[in-house]
Amino acid sequence: MLQSRSPLCLLGLSLMIATLSAQAAGLSSEHKNFGKTRDGTPVEQYVLRNSHGMQATVITYGATLQALEVPDKHGKVEDVVLGFDDVQGYETGKAYFGATIGRFGNRLANGAFELDGKRYQVPQNDGSNALHGGPQGFDKHVWKARPTQGKDSVGVTLTYRSADGEMGFPGNLETEVTYSLNDRNELRIDYKASTDKPTVLNLTNHSYFNLAGAGNGDVLQQLATLHASRYTPVNGTLIPTGELAPVAGTPMDFTKPTAIGKNIKANHPQLKFAEPKQGGFDFNWVLDAKGDLGKLAADVSDPQSGRRLQLYTTEPGVQFYTSNFLDGSVKGKAGKTYAHWSAFTLETQHYPDAPNQPGFPSTRLDPGKTYTQNTVFRFSAQ
Ligand code: GLA
């Protein structure tokens, strides 16, 4: 009997067991249409649910986290991420709401880098710099998707093949991003990539969180802890100086729970670089967890709703950005508008401009090697 079981049959069996255990744990998923892009490409929407009312919605446009319903201390569910109700919002949007960012998250000085003596140029879409992989980054493509099941989670795996030379980056790059939800209220994002030529890579997710609910005011009273004793200070175009500076004695010190708004308007040159008019945070913090997924990297809570978000990651850094460029002019989900400081991001990443910064951890990926990145957003309410 045993020899008649092909590997395919065993795979089917283990998938079935995973499905049954996921169902037993109260997890479910479904997918449906989410409209079409301007050029007529269909976009799908995957909805992952757990038994505590948490629900994560991912769309294939930009491998984007489109919605994230999370219960508060009374069990009341709210969508805690900014976004749009239709594909057109994402196609025309410039804020990267919920998107998967690639090939290179954050900035590359002058859009350029050198690899093995050769210079590469990425289109400059942020003044003289390249931001988030250039104007047609991973956030502006429709990904392929398939439903997945883990031992104790439901998920969706999205894939995208970026051709050699796309946005100036070398190598054909195969990228895979899996979102999964379990019954411990953890949304996990796992990234994988491989290349056929040496290249650089820095993938992240650009969700904008407001723990009071997207569009429900600003996040200035929400309490943030960043387990980071250093950050990477920047110049006037938000390119790191190369220094890893202590946060102690600066508004960047979030080592203890601190209201996001407490020092946001402080008269500090770094805050002026991030947002010259009103101030704001938009920096990379050097995480003390040093890539240990078991160690808490950041912790944000909303005293009003009781919602709490704890962050774990294999990445050495996190960009904590307080949506300084939002100004209420964009209409988001359910007709709500998103004002200045109405959300924060926790973009887990390698440090900005790493290919041009010899002192920073390397972002190089070689053929035959697999890039991985794992990030967990754990939600609770108290
Ligand atoms: C990142 C950058 C910000 C801003 C946003 C997108 O967080 O660091 O400066 O460009 O993306 O608006």
Short mmCIF file of C-alpha atoms and ligand atoms in Angstrom, two decimals:
data_model
loop_
_atom_site.label_atom_id
_atom_site.label_comp_id
_atom_site.label_asym_id
_atom_site.label_seq_id
_atom_site.Cartn_x
_atom_site.Cartn_y
_atom_site.Cartn_z
CA MET A 1 0.00 0.00 0.00
CA LEU A 2 2.63 2.45 1.13
CA GLN A 3 4.62 2.36 -2.13
CA SER A 4 1.51 3.39 -4.11
CA ARG A 5 1.48 6.81 -2.40
CA SER A 6 3.13 9.30 -4.75
CA PRO A 7 4.75 12.48 -3.35
CA LEU A 8 1.84 14.38 -4.89
CA CYS A 9 -0.66 12.25 -3.03
CA LEU A 10 1.23 12.84 0.25
CA LEU A 11 1.27 16.59 -0.44
CA GLY A 12 -2.49 16.48 -1.01
CA LEU A 13 -2.93 14.57 2.23
CA SER A 14 -0.88 17.03 4.26
CA LEU A 15 -2.74 19.99 2.70
CA MET A 16 -6.02 18.32 3.65
CA ILE A 17 -4.82 17.81 7.23
CA ALA A 18 -3.70 21.47 7.39
CA THR A 19 -7.10 22.59 6.06
CA LEU A 20 -8.94 20.46 8.61
CA SER A 21 -6.84 21.70 11.53
CA ALA A 22 -7.20 25.32 10.36
CA GLN A 23 -10.96 24.86 10.18
CA ALA A 24 -10.97 23.24 13.62
CA ALA A 25 -9.12 26.31 14.93
CA GLY A 26 -11.89 28.53 13.59
CA LEU A 27 -9.88 29.88 10.66
CA SER A 28 -11.25 30.39 7.19
CA SER A 29 -10.47 32.14 3.93
CA GLU A 30 -12.19 33.05 0.70
CA HIS A 31 -11.32 34.97 -2.43
CA LYS A 32 -13.34 37.08 -4.82
CA ASN A 33 -12.99 39.75 -7.49
CA PHE A 34 -11.81 43.22 -6.55
CA GLY A 35 -12.34 44.87 -9.92
CA LYS A 36 -9.91 45.59 -12.73
CA THR A 37 -6.95 47.86 -13.41
CA ARG A 38 -7.23 50.59 -16.06
CA ASP A 39 -5.76 48.19 -18.63
CA GLY A 40 -8.36 45.54 -17.76
CA THR A 41 -6.27 43.18 -15.63
CA PRO A 42 -8.48 41.49 -13.00
CA VAL A 43 -7.53 42.04 -9.36
CA GLU A 44 -8.48 39.52 -6.67
CA GLN A 45 -9.17 39.96 -3.00
CA TYR A 46 -8.32 37.29 -0.37
CA VAL A 47 -10.06 37.48 2.99
CA LEU A 48 -8.49 35.63 5.96
CA ARG A 49 -10.54 35.22 9.14
CA ASN A 50 -9.96 33.87 12.63
CA SER A 51 -12.36 32.99 15.45
CA HIS A 52 -11.77 36.26 17.39
CA GLY A 53 -13.26 38.48 14.70
CA MET A 54 -9.93 39.41 13.20
CA GLN A 55 -9.99 39.66 9.42
CA ALA A 56 -7.16 40.49 7.00
CA THR A 57 -7.91 41.39 3.38
CA VAL A 58 -5.14 41.22 0.81
CA ILE A 59 -5.48 42.28 -2.82
CA THR A 60 -3.31 41.10 -5.70
CA TYR A 61 -2.64 44.71 -6.81
CA GLY A 62 0.69 45.48 -5.12
CA ALA A 63 0.29 42.40 -2.86
CA THR A 64 -1.42 44.95 -0.66
CA LEU A 65 -2.96 44.59 2.80
CA GLN A 66 -6.19 46.37 1.93
CA ALA A 67 -8.03 46.03 5.25
CA LEU A 68 -7.37 44.68 8.74
CA GLU A 69 -10.27 44.31 11.13
CA VAL A 70 -9.18 44.08 14.77
CA PRO A 71 -11.35 43.91 17.93
CA ASP A 72 -10.97 46.53 20.70
CA LYS A 73 -11.24 45.92 24.47
CA HIS A 74 -15.05 45.57 24.15
CA GLY A 75 -14.81 43.25 21.15
CA LYS A 76 -15.79 46.04 18.75
CA VAL A 77 -14.11 45.49 15.42
CA GLU A 78 -12.54 48.33 13.37
CA ASP A 79 -10.42 48.43 10.25
CA VAL A 80 -7.04 49.67 11.52
CA VAL A 81 -5.22 50.24 8.20
CA LEU A 82 -5.58 53.06 5.68
CA GLY A 83 -6.50 52.20 2.11
CA PHE A 84 -9.02 52.36 -0.70
CA ASP A 85 -12.25 50.60 -1.64
CA ASP A 86 -11.26 50.14 -5.28
CA VAL A 87 -8.31 49.36 -7.54
CA GLN A 88 -8.29 52.88 -9.00
CA GLY A 89 -7.45 54.31 -5.59
CA TYR A 90 -4.35 52.13 -5.46
CA GLU A 91 -3.40 52.75 -9.10
CA THR A 92 -3.43 56.53 -8.74
CA GLY A 93 -2.36 56.62 -5.06
CA LYS A 94 1.10 57.84 -4.13
CA ALA A 95 1.17 56.93 -0.44
CA TYR A 96 1.84 53.16 -0.75
CA PHE A 97 -1.09 52.24 1.55
CA GLY A 98 -0.58 48.63 2.71
CA ALA A 99 1.60 47.75 -0.29
CA THR A 100 4.45 45.32 -0.64
CA ILE A 101 7.48 47.48 -1.39
CA GLY A 102 10.26 46.37 -3.74
CA ARG A 103 12.74 45.97 -5.05
CA PHE A 104 14.27 48.44 -2.67
CA GLY A 105 12.31 49.79 0.28
CA ASN A 106 13.12 53.37 1.32
CA ARG A 107 15.67 55.59 -0.42
CA LEU A 108 18.66 55.13 -2.69
CA ALA A 109 20.76 58.30 -2.90
CA ASN A 110 20.48 59.76 -6.43
CA GLY A 111 18.70 56.52 -7.38
CA ALA A 112 22.08 54.95 -7.97
CA PHE A 113 24.22 52.14 -6.61
CA GLU A 114 27.27 50.15 -7.63
CA LEU A 115 27.60 46.40 -7.68
CA ASP A 116 30.84 44.60 -8.65
CA GLY A 117 32.14 47.83 -10.21
CA LYS A 118 29.07 48.48 -12.34
CA ARG A 119 26.77 51.45 -11.76
CA TYR A 120 22.99 50.97 -11.81
CA GLN A 121 20.40 53.73 -12.07
CA VAL A 122 16.87 53.56 -10.66
CA PRO A 123 14.43 56.28 -11.85
CA GLN A 124 14.46 59.16 -9.35
CA ASN A 125 10.97 59.57 -7.93
CA ASP A 126 11.71 61.43 -4.67
CA GLY A 127 13.60 64.59 -5.57
CA SER A 128 17.00 63.35 -6.68
CA ASN A 129 16.58 60.02 -4.86
CA ALA A 130 14.76 56.79 -5.69
CA LEU A 131 12.04 55.83 -3.21
CA HIS A 132 10.48 52.39 -2.67
CA GLY A 133 11.92 50.82 -5.84
CA GLY A 134 11.12 53.65 -8.27
CA PRO A 135 7.88 54.91 -9.84
CA GLN A 136 6.73 51.44 -10.98
CA GLY A 137 7.74 49.42 -7.96
CA PHE A 138 6.21 46.17 -6.69
CA ASP A 139 3.27 48.19 -5.34
CA LYS A 140 2.15 49.01 -8.91
CA HIS A 141 1.94 45.45 -10.30
CA VAL A 142 -0.72 42.76 -10.17
CA TRP A 143 0.67 39.67 -8.43
CA LYS A 144 -0.41 36.04 -8.85
CA ALA A 145 -2.02 34.54 -5.77
CA ARG A 146 -3.03 31.20 -4.29
CA PRO A 147 -4.66 30.29 -0.98
CA THR A 148 -2.40 28.57 1.56
CA GLN A 149 -2.86 26.72 4.83
CA GLY A 150 -0.36 26.47 7.65
CA LYS A 151 -0.50 24.15 10.67
CA ASP A 152 -2.42 26.75 12.65
CA SER A 153 -3.03 29.52 10.12
CA VAL A 154 -4.78 30.46 6.90
CA GLY A 155 -3.00 32.48 4.29
CA VAL A 156 -2.43 33.72 0.81
CA THR A 157 0.81 33.46 -1.14
CA LEU A 158 1.50 36.07 -3.82
CA THR A 159 4.21 35.81 -6.45
CA TYR A 160 5.78 38.29 -8.83
CA ARG A 161 8.60 37.89 -11.34
CA SER A 162 10.53 41.10 -11.82
CA ALA A 163 12.48 41.04 -15.09
CA ASP A 164 16.20 41.75 -15.35
CA GLY A 165 16.58 45.53 -15.62
CA GLU A 166 13.13 46.42 -14.30
CA MET A 167 13.37 49.85 -12.63
CA GLY A 168 17.13 49.59 -13.27
CA PHE A 169 17.79 46.61 -10.98
CA PRO A 170 19.87 43.69 -12.26
CA GLY A 171 18.73 40.05 -12.35
CA ASN A 172 15.45 38.27 -12.95
CA LEU A 173 13.95 38.21 -9.49
CA GLU A 174 11.35 35.67 -8.31
CA THR A 175 9.50 37.07 -5.32
CA GLU A 176 7.01 35.40 -3.00
CA VAL A 177 5.07 37.06 -0.19
CA THR A 178 2.81 35.10 2.16
CA TYR A 179 0.33 36.73 4.50
CA SER A 180 -1.03 34.40 7.19
CA LEU A 181 -3.41 34.82 10.10
CA ASN A 182 -3.66 32.57 13.15
CA ASP A 183 -5.95 32.38 16.15
CA ARG A 184 -3.46 34.21 18.39
CA ASN A 185 -4.39 37.36 16.45
CA GLU A 186 -1.05 37.38 14.65
CA LEU A 187 -0.78 38.56 11.08
CA ARG A 188 2.50 37.29 9.70
CA ILE A 189 4.24 38.30 6.48
CA ASP A 190 6.92 36.01 5.06
CA TYR A 191 9.00 37.11 2.08
CA LYS A 192 11.22 34.98 -0.15
CA ALA A 193 13.19 35.87 -3.26
CA SER A 194 15.88 34.55 -5.57
CA THR A 195 17.81 36.06 -8.47
CA ASP A 196 19.85 34.89 -11.47
CA LYS A 197 22.37 37.80 -11.22
CA PRO A 198 23.86 39.58 -8.20
CA THR A 199 21.43 42.31 -7.13
CA VAL A 200 20.23 44.33 -4.12
CA LEU A 201 16.92 43.82 -2.37
CA ASN A 202 15.02 45.37 0.54
CA LEU A 203 11.40 44.23 0.80
CA THR A 204 8.87 45.58 3.27
CA ASN A 205 5.19 46.22 3.85
CA HIS A 206 3.88 49.78 3.92
CA SER A 207 0.75 49.51 6.07
CA TYR A 208 -0.43 52.70 7.75
CA PHE A 209 -1.91 51.82 11.14
CA ASN A 210 -4.33 53.76 13.25
CA LEU A 211 -5.30 51.64 16.25
CA ALA A 212 -8.42 53.76 16.77
CA GLY A 213 -9.54 52.83 13.26
CA ALA A 214 -8.54 54.21 9.86
CA GLY A 215 -9.92 57.72 9.39
CA ASN A 216 -10.80 58.14 13.10
CA GLY A 217 -8.57 61.11 13.92
CA ASP A 218 -4.83 61.30 14.49
CA VAL A 219 -2.46 58.94 16.29
CA LEU A 220 -0.81 61.56 18.53
CA GLN A 221 -2.18 60.07 21.76
CA GLN A 222 -1.24 56.49 20.85
CA LEU A 223 1.71 55.18 22.84
CA ALA A 224 4.72 53.87 20.96
CA THR A 225 7.66 51.87 22.23
CA LEU A 226 10.49 51.21 19.80
CA HIS A 227 13.04 48.79 21.24
CA ALA A 228 15.88 50.63 19.58
CA SER A 229 18.65 52.50 21.35
CA ARG A 230 19.97 53.91 18.07
CA TYR A 231 18.65 55.29 14.80
CA THR A 232 20.16 56.29 11.45
CA PRO A 233 20.14 60.13 11.26
CA VAL A 234 19.53 61.60 7.81
CA ASN A 235 20.45 64.59 5.69
CA GLY A 236 17.95 67.06 4.24
CA THR A 237 16.84 64.58 1.53
CA LEU A 238 16.30 61.79 4.09
CA ILE A 239 19.44 59.86 3.09
CA PRO A 240 21.29 58.43 6.11
CA THR A 241 24.54 60.10 7.09
CA GLY A 242 25.95 56.63 7.80
CA GLU A 243 26.02 57.17 11.53
CA LEU A 244 24.17 54.96 14.05
CA ALA A 245 23.32 57.64 16.60
CA PRO A 246 21.97 57.11 20.13
CA VAL A 247 18.31 58.07 20.58
CA ALA A 248 18.95 59.06 24.21
CA GLY A 249 18.21 62.73 24.80
CA THR A 250 16.47 63.19 21.41
CA PRO A 251 12.79 63.12 20.31
CA MET A 252 13.67 59.77 18.68
CA ASP A 253 13.85 58.13 22.12
CA PHE A 254 10.87 55.74 22.20
CA THR A 255 12.59 53.18 24.41
CA LYS A 256 9.76 53.73 26.97
CA PRO A 257 6.06 54.00 26.01
CA THR A 258 5.73 57.57 24.67
CA ALA A 259 2.76 59.36 23.12
CA ILE A 260 3.56 59.71 19.42
CA GLY A 261 2.60 63.39 19.62
CA LYS A 262 4.67 64.20 22.72
CA ASN A 263 7.80 65.41 20.90
CA ILE A 264 6.58 65.43 17.29
CA LYS A 265 6.83 69.21 17.02
CA ALA A 266 10.15 69.45 18.89
CA ASN A 267 12.68 71.88 17.56
CA HIS A 268 15.14 69.24 16.40
CA PRO A 269 16.93 69.39 13.02
CA GLN A 270 16.04 65.76 12.20
CA LEU A 271 12.31 66.42 12.66
CA LYS A 272 12.63 69.44 10.39
CA PHE A 273 14.20 67.24 7.71
CA ALA A 274 11.33 64.77 8.01
CA GLU A 275 8.62 67.43 7.88
CA PRO A 276 9.83 71.04 7.66
CA LYS A 277 6.48 72.71 8.45
CA GLN A 278 4.83 70.82 11.29
CA GLY A 279 7.38 68.17 12.28
CA GLY A 280 7.06 64.42 12.12
CA PHE A 281 8.91 61.16 12.42
CA ASP A 282 10.25 59.47 9.30
CA PHE A 283 13.39 57.62 10.32
CA ASN A 284 14.94 54.20 10.47
CA TRP A 285 15.41 52.86 13.98
CA VAL A 286 18.16 50.29 14.61
CA LEU A 287 16.36 47.50 16.39
CA ASP A 288 17.92 46.08 19.57
CA ALA A 289 16.39 42.69 18.66
CA LYS A 290 19.00 42.51 15.84
CA GLY A 291 16.87 40.33 13.60
CA ASP A 292 15.69 37.94 16.34
CA LEU A 293 12.06 37.15 15.49
CA GLY A 294 11.49 36.04 19.11
CA LYS A 295 12.32 39.48 20.55
CA LEU A 296 9.85 42.33 20.71
CA ALA A 297 10.86 45.08 18.26
CA ALA A 298 8.06 47.61 18.76
CA ASP A 299 4.85 47.97 20.73
CA VAL A 300 2.11 50.52 20.06
CA SER A 301 -1.15 50.87 21.97
CA ASP A 302 -4.21 53.07 21.89
CA PRO A 303 -5.36 53.97 25.43
CA GLN A 304 -8.90 54.71 24.15
CA SER A 305 -9.77 51.51 22.32
CA GLY A 306 -7.25 49.37 24.19
CA ARG A 307 -5.92 47.96 20.91
CA ARG A 308 -2.26 47.01 21.00
CA LEU A 309 0.13 46.07 18.22
CA GLN A 310 3.36 44.23 18.95
CA LEU A 311 5.95 43.89 16.22
CA TYR A 312 8.51 41.12 15.69
CA THR A 313 10.88 40.91 12.73
CA THR A 314 13.99 39.34 11.27
CA GLU A 315 14.98 42.76 9.86
CA PRO A 316 17.62 44.94 11.54
CA GLY A 317 15.60 48.15 11.20
CA VAL A 318 12.16 49.71 11.16
CA GLN A 319 10.99 52.91 9.46
CA PHE A 320 8.57 54.60 11.83
CA TYR A 321 6.77 57.18 9.74
CA THR A 322 3.91 59.32 11.07
CA SER A 323 2.17 59.97 7.72
CA ASN A 324 3.60 63.47 7.50
CA PHE A 325 2.72 63.69 3.81
CA LEU A 326 -1.00 62.98 4.23
CA ASP A 327 -3.09 66.14 4.18
CA GLY A 328 -6.72 65.05 4.08
CA SER A 329 -6.94 65.48 0.32
CA VAL A 330 -7.22 61.77 -0.45
CA LYS A 331 -10.54 60.00 0.03
CA GLY A 332 -10.02 56.53 1.49
CA LYS A 333 -12.23 53.61 2.45
CA ALA A 334 -15.87 54.35 3.31
CA GLY A 335 -15.39 57.96 2.14
CA LYS A 336 -13.11 58.80 5.08
CA THR A 337 -10.22 61.20 4.57
CA TYR A 338 -6.78 60.77 6.05
CA ALA A 339 -5.24 63.83 7.63
CA HIS A 340 -1.68 64.66 8.62
CA TRP A 341 -0.45 62.33 11.44
CA SER A 342 -3.52 60.11 11.03
CA ALA A 343 -1.48 56.90 11.01
CA PHE A 344 1.95 55.42 11.65
CA THR A 345 3.92 52.87 9.67
CA LEU A 346 6.29 50.19 10.94
CA GLU A 347 8.23 49.32 7.79
CA THR A 348 10.56 46.50 8.81
CA GLN A 349 13.62 46.78 6.61
CA HIS A 350 17.34 46.90 6.05
CA TYR A 351 18.63 50.43 6.54
CA PRO A 352 17.85 53.01 3.83
CA ASP A 353 20.46 53.49 1.10
CA ALA A 354 22.34 50.40 2.33
CA PRO A 355 24.02 49.67 -1.07
CA ASN A 356 25.79 53.05 -0.80
CA GLN A 357 26.62 52.76 2.90
CA PRO A 358 29.58 50.44 3.57
CA GLY A 359 28.89 50.47 7.32
CA PHE A 360 25.31 49.17 7.02
CA PRO A 361 24.24 45.48 6.89
CA SER A 362 24.39 44.28 3.28
CA THR A 363 21.32 44.08 1.03
CA ARG A 364 23.13 42.11 -1.66
CA LEU A 365 21.49 38.96 -3.01
CA ASP A 366 23.49 36.49 -5.09
CA PRO A 367 22.29 33.71 -7.41
CA GLY A 368 21.87 30.42 -5.56
CA LYS A 369 20.94 32.20 -2.31
CA THR A 370 17.42 32.70 -0.96
CA TYR A 371 16.40 36.05 0.50
CA THR A 372 14.00 35.77 3.43
CA GLN A 373 12.24 38.34 5.60
CA ASN A 374 9.69 37.52 8.33
CA THR A 375 7.55 39.97 10.22
CA VAL A 376 4.76 39.39 12.75
CA PHE A 377 2.12 41.95 13.76
CA ARG A 378 0.48 40.64 16.96
CA PHE A 379 -2.75 42.30 18.06
CA SER A 380 -4.45 42.27 21.45
CA ALA A 381 -6.75 44.53 23.45
CA GLN A 382 -6.68 45.45 27.12
C1 GLA B 1 8.24 56.05 3.60
C2 GLA B 1 9.16 57.21 3.51
C3 GLA B 1 8.38 58.48 3.66
C4 GLA B 1 7.27 58.56 2.65
C5 GLA B 1 6.43 57.32 2.69
C6 GLA B 1 5.43 57.29 1.57
O1 GLA B 1 7.78 55.86 4.84
O2 GLA B 1 10.19 57.15 4.45
O3 GLA B 1 9.23 59.57 3.55
O4 GLA B 1 7.83 58.71 1.37
O5 GLA B 1 7.22 56.18 2.62
O6 GLA B 1 4.70 58.46 1.45
#
